[in-house]
PDB file of C-alpha atoms in Angstrom:
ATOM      1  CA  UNK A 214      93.510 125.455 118.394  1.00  0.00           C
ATOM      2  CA  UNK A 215      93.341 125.620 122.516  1.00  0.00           C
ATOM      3  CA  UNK A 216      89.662 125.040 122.047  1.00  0.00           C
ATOM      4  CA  UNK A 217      90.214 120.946 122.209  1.00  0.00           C
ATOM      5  CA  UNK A 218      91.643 121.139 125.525  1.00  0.00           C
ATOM      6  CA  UNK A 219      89.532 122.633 127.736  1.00  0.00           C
ATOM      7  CA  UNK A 220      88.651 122.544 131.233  1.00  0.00           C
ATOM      8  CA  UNK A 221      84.997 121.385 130.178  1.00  0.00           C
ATOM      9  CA  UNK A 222      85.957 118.749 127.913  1.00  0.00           C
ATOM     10  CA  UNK A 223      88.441 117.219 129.835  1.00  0.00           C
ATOM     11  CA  UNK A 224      88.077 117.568 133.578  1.00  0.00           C
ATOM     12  CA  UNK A 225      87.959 115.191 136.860  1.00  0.00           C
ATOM     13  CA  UNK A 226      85.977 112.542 135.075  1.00  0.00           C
ATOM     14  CA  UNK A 227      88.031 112.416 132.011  1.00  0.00           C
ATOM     15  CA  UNK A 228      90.979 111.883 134.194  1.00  0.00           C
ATOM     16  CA  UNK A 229      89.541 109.399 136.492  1.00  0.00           C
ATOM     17  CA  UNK A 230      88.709 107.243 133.019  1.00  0.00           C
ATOM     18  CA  UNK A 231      91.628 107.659 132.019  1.00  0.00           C
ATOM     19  CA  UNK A 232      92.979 106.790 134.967  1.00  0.00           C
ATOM     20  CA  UNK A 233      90.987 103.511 135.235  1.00  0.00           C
ATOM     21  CA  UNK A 234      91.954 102.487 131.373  1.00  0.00           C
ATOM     22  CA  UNK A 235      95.546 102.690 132.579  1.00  0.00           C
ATOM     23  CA  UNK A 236      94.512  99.980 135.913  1.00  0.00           C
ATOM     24  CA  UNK A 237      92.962  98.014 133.376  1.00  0.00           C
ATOM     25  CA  UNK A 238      96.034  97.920 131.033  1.00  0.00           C
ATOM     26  CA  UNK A 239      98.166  97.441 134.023  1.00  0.00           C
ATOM     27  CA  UNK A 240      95.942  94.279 135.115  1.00  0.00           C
ATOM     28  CA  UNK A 241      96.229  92.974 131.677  1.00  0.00           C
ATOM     29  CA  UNK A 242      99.873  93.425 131.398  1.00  0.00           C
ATOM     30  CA  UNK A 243     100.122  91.821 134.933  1.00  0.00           C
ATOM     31  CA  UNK A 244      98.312  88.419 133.503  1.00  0.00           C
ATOM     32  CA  UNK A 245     100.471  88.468 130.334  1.00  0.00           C
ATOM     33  CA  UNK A 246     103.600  88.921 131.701  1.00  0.00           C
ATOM     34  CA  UNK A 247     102.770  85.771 134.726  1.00  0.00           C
ATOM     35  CA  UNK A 248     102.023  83.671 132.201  1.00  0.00           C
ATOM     36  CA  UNK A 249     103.989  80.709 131.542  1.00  0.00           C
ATOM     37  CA  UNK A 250     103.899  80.843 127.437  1.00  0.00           C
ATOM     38  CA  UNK A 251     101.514  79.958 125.114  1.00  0.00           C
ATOM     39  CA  UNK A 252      99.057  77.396 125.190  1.00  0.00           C
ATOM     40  CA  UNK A 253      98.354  74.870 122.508  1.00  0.00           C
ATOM     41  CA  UNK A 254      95.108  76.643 121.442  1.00  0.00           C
ATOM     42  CA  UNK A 255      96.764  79.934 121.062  1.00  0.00           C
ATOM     43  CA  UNK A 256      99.912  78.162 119.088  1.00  0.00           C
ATOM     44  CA  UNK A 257      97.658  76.655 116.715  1.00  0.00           C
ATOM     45  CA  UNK A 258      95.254  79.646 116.348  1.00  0.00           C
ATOM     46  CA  UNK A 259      99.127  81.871 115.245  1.00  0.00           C
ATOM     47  CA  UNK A 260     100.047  79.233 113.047  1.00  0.00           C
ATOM     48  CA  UNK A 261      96.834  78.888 110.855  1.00  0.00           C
ATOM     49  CA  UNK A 262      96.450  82.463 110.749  1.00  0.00           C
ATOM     50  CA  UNK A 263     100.312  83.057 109.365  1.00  0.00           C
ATOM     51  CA  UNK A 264      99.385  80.369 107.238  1.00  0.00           C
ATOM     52  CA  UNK A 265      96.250  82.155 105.838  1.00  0.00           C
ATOM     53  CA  UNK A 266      98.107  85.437 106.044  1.00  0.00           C
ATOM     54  CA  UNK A 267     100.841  83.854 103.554  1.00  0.00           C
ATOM     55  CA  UNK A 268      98.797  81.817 101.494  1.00  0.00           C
ATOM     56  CA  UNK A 269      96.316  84.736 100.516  1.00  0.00           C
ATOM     57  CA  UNK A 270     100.095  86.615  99.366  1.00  0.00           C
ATOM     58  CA  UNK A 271     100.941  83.894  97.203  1.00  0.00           C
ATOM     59  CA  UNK A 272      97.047  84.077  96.121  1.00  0.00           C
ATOM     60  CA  UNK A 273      97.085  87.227  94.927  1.00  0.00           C
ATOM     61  CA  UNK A 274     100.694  87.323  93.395  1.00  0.00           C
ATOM     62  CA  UNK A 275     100.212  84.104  90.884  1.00  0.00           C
ATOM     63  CA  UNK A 276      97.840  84.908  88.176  1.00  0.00           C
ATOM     64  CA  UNK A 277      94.360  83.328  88.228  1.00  0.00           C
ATOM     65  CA  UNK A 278      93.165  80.225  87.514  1.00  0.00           C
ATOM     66  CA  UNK A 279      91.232  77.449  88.514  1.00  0.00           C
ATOM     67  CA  UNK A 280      93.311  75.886  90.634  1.00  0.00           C
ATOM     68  CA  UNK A 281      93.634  79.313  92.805  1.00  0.00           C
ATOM     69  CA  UNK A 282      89.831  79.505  93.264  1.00  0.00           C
ATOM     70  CA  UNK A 283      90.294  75.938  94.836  1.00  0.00           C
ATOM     71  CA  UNK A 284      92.861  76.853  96.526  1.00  0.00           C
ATOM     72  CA  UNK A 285      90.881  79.922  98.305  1.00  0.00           C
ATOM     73  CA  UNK A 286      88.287  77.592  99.093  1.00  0.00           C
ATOM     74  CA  UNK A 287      91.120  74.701 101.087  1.00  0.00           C
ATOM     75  CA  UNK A 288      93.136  77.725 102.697  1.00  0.00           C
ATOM     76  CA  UNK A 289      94.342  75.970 106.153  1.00  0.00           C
ATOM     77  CA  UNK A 290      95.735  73.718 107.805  1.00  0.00           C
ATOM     78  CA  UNK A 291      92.944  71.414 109.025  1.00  0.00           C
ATOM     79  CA  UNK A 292      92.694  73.287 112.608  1.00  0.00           C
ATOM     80  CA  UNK A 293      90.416  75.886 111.322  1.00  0.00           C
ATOM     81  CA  UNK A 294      87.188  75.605 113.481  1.00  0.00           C
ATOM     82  CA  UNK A 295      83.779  76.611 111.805  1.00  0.00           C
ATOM     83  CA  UNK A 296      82.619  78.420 114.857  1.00  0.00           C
ATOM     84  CA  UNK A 297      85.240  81.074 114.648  1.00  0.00           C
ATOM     85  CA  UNK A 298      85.503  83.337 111.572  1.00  0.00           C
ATOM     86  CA  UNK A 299      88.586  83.378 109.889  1.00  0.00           C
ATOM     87  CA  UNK A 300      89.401  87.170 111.339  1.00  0.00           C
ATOM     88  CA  UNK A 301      89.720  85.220 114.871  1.00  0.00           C
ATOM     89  CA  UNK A 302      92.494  83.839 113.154  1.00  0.00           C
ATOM     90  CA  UNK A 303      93.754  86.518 111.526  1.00  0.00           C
ATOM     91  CA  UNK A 304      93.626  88.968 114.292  1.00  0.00           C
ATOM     92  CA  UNK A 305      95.321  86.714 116.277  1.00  0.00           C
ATOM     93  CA  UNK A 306      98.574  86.311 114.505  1.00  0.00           C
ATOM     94  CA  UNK A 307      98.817  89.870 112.832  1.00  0.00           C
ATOM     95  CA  UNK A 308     101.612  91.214 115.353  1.00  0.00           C
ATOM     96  CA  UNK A 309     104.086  88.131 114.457  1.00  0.00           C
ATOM     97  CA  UNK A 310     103.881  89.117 110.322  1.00  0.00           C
ATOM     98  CA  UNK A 311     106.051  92.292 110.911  1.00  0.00           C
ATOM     99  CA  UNK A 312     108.166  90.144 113.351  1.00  0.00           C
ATOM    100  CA  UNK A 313     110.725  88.068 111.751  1.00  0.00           C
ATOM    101  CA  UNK A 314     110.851  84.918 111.915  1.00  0.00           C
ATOM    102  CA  UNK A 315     114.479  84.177 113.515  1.00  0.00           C
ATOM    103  CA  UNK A 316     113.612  86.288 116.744  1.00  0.00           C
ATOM    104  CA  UNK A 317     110.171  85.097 116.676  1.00  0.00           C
ATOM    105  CA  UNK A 318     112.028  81.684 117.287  1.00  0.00           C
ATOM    106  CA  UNK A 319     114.490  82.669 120.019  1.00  0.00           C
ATOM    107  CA  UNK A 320     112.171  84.980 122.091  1.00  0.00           C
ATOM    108  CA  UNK A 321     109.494  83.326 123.869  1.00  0.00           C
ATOM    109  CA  UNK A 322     108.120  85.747 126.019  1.00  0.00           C
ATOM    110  CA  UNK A 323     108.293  88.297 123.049  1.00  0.00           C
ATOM    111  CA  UNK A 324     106.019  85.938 120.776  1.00  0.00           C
ATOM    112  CA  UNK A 325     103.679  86.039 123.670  1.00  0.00           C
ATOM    113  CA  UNK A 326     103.139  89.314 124.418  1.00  0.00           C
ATOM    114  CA  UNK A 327     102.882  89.747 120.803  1.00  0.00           C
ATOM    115  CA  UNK A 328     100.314  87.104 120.742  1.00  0.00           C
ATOM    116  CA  UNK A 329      98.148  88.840 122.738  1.00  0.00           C
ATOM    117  CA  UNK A 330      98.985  92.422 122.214  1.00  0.00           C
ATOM    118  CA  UNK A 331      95.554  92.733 119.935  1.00  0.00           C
ATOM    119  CA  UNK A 332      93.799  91.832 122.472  1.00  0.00           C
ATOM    120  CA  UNK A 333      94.662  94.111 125.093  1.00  0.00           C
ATOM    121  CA  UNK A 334      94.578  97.175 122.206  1.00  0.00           C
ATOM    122  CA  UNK A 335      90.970  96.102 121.630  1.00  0.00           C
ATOM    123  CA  UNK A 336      89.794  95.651 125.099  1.00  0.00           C
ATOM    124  CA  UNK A 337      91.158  99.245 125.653  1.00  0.00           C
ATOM    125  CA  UNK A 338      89.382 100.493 122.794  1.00  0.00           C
ATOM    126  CA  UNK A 339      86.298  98.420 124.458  1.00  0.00           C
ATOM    127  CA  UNK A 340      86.578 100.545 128.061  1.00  0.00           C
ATOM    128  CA  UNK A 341      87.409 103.873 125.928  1.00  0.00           C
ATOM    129  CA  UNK A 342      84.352 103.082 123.931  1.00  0.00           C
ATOM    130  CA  UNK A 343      82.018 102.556 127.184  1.00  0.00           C
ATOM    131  CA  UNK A 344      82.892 105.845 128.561  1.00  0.00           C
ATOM    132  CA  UNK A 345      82.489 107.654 125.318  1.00  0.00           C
ATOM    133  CA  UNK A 346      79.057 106.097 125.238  1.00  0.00           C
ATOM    134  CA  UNK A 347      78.349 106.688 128.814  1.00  0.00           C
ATOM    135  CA  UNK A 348      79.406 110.226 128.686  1.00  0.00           C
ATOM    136  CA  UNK A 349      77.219 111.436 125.928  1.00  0.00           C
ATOM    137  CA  UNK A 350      73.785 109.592 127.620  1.00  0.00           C
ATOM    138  CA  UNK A 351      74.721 110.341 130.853  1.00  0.00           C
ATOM    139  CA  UNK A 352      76.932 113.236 131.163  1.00  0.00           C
ATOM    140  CA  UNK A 353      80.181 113.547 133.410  1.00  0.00           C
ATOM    141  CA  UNK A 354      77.785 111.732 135.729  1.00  0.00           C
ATOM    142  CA  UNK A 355      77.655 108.286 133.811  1.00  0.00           C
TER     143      UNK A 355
END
């Protein structure tokens, strides 16, 4: 079992990545927490995707019939933009489902960092993705 943890497998390198994810979640925690609140795009964006969230749960809990295939077709609130897929939506306003909905009210600096919490998970995925990538072209060099 102490074959994971070796001295080859994670040495100077490793640690200066590692390192360098933690500036880059630092930065991005910096920017979140200076901002003022969220903007109108980003309110918007939340509220169509809880509205999709909840609308595909009352979907799939009625039993089917016509009127739910048109239904699947009209899901939204009229700010859906073609140019994003619905996931931009979706992604966006995951965090605030398991949030309830009183505090979500109250707590306005809560809402945003949970607003943008995906964001910064998947842009640290993103940097520990690079330097997987690097590492096995490159070596401890890349």
């Amino acid at each position: 079992m102490g074959g994971f943890f070796t001295h080859e497998r994670f040495g100077g390198p490793q640690v200066l990545a590692g390192f360098l994810l933690l500036v880059f979640l630092g930065q991005c925690a910096w920017l979140v927490n200076r901002s003022a609140g969220l903007t109108l795009r980003e309110e918007s964006r939340i509220s169509e995707g809880l509205q999709r969230w909840n609308e595909e749960r009352n979907l799939h809990r009625s039993p089917p019939s016509q009127e739910n295939d048109s239904a699947r077709e009209a899901i939204g609130t009229g700010v859906f933009d073609p140019n994003h897929s619905q996931l931009w939506y979706l992604i966006a306003s995951a965090p605030l489902l398991v949030w309830p909905e009183e505090t979500r009210l109250h707590s306005n600096h809560s809402l945003v960092w949970l607003a943008r919490a995906p964001y910064l998970l998947l842009g640290l995925l993103l940097g520990a993705s690079l330097w997987y990538v690097s590492r096995r072209l490159f070596g401890n060099a890349g």
